[in-house]
PDB file of C-alpha atoms in Angstrom:
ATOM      1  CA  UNK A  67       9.291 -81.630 -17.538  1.00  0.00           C
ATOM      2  CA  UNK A  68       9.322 -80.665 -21.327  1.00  0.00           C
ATOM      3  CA  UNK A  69      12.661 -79.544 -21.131  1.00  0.00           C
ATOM      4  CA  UNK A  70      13.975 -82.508 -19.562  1.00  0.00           C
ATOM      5  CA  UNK A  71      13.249 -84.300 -22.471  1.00  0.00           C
ATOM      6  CA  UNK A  72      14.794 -81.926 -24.594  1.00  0.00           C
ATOM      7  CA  UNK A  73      18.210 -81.840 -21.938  1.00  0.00           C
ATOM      8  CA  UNK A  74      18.517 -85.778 -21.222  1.00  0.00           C
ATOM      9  CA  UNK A  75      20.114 -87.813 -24.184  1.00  0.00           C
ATOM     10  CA  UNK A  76      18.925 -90.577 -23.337  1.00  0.00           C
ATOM     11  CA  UNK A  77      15.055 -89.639 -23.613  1.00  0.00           C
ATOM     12  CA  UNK A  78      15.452 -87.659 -26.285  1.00  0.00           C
ATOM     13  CA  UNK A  79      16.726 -90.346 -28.081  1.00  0.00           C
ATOM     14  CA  UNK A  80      13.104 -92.261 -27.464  1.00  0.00           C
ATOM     15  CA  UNK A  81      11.311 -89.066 -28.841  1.00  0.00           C
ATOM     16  CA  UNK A  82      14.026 -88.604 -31.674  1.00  0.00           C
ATOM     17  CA  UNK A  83      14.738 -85.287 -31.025  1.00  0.00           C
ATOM     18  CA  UNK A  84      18.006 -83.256 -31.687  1.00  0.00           C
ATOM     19  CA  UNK A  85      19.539 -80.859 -28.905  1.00  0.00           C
ATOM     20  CA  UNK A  86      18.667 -77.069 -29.874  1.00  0.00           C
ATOM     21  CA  UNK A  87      21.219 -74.681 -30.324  1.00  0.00           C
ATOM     22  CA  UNK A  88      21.878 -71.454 -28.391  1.00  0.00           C
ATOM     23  CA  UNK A  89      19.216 -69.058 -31.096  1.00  0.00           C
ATOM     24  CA  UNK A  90      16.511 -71.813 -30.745  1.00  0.00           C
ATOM     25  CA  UNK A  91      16.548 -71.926 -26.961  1.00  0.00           C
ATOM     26  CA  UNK A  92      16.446 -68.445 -26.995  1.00  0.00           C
ATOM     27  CA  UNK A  93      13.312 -67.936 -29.329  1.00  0.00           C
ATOM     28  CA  UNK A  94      11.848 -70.627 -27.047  1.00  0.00           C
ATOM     29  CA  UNK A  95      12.280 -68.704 -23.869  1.00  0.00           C
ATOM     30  CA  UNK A  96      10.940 -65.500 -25.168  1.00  0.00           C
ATOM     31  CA  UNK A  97       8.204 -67.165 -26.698  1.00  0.00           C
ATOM     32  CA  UNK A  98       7.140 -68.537 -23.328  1.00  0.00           C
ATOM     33  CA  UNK A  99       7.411 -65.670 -21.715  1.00  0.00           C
ATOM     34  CA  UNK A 100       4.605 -63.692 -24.273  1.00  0.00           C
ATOM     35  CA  UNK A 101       1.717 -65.065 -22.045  1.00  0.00           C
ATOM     36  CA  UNK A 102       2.345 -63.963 -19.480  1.00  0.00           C
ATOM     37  CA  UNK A 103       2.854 -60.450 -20.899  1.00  0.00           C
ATOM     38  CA  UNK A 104      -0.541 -60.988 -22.850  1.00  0.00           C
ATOM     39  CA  UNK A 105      -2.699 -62.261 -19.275  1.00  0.00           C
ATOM     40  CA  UNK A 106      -0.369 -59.210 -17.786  1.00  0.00           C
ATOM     41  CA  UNK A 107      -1.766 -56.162 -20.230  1.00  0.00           C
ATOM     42  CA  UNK A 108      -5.143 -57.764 -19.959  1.00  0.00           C
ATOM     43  CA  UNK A 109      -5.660 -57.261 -16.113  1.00  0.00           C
ATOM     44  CA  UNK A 110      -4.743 -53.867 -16.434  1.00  0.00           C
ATOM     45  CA  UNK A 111      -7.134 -53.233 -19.392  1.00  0.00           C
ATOM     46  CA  UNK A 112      -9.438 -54.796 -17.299  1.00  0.00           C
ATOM     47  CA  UNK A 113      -8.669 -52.575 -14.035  1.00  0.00           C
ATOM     48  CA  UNK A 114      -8.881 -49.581 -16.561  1.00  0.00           C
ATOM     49  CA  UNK A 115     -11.819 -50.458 -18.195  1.00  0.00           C
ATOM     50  CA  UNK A 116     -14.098 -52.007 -15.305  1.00  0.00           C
ATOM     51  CA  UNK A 117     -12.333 -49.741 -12.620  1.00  0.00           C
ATOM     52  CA  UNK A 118     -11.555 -52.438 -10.239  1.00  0.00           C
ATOM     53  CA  UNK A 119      -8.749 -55.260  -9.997  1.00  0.00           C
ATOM     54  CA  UNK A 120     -10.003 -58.362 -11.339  1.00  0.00           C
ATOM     55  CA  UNK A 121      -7.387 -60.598 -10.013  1.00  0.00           C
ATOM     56  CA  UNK A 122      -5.781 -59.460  -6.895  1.00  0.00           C
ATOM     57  CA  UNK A 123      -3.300 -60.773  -5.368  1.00  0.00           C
ATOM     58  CA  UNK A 124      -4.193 -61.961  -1.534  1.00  0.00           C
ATOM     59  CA  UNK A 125      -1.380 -60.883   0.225  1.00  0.00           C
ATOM     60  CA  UNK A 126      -1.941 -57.533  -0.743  1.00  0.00           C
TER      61      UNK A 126
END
């Protein structure tokens, strides 16, 4: 939904914001993605350091 307001003119225009270029769109992607690569080394820290699988997946 946050990116609609960023794509759609016409809302963006309510929130005053300026379309982002090709660079800034691409810093924004790989900065979302560094979560998940964060909550990704975790579980295996955890699975190394606890010796288990904290979060399994169920259809495993």
């Amino acid at each position: 939904m946050q990116v609609i307001v960023v794509i759609i003119p016409q809302i963006a225009d309510v929130f005053k914001l300026v379309p982002l270029n090709k660079i800034q769109w691409l810093y924004t992607i790989i900065i979302s993605f560094i979560p998940l690569v964060i909550v990704e080394v975790q579980k295996k820290l955890n699975e190394i350091k606890f010796g288990k699988v904290v979060y399994k997946n169920e259809c495993e």
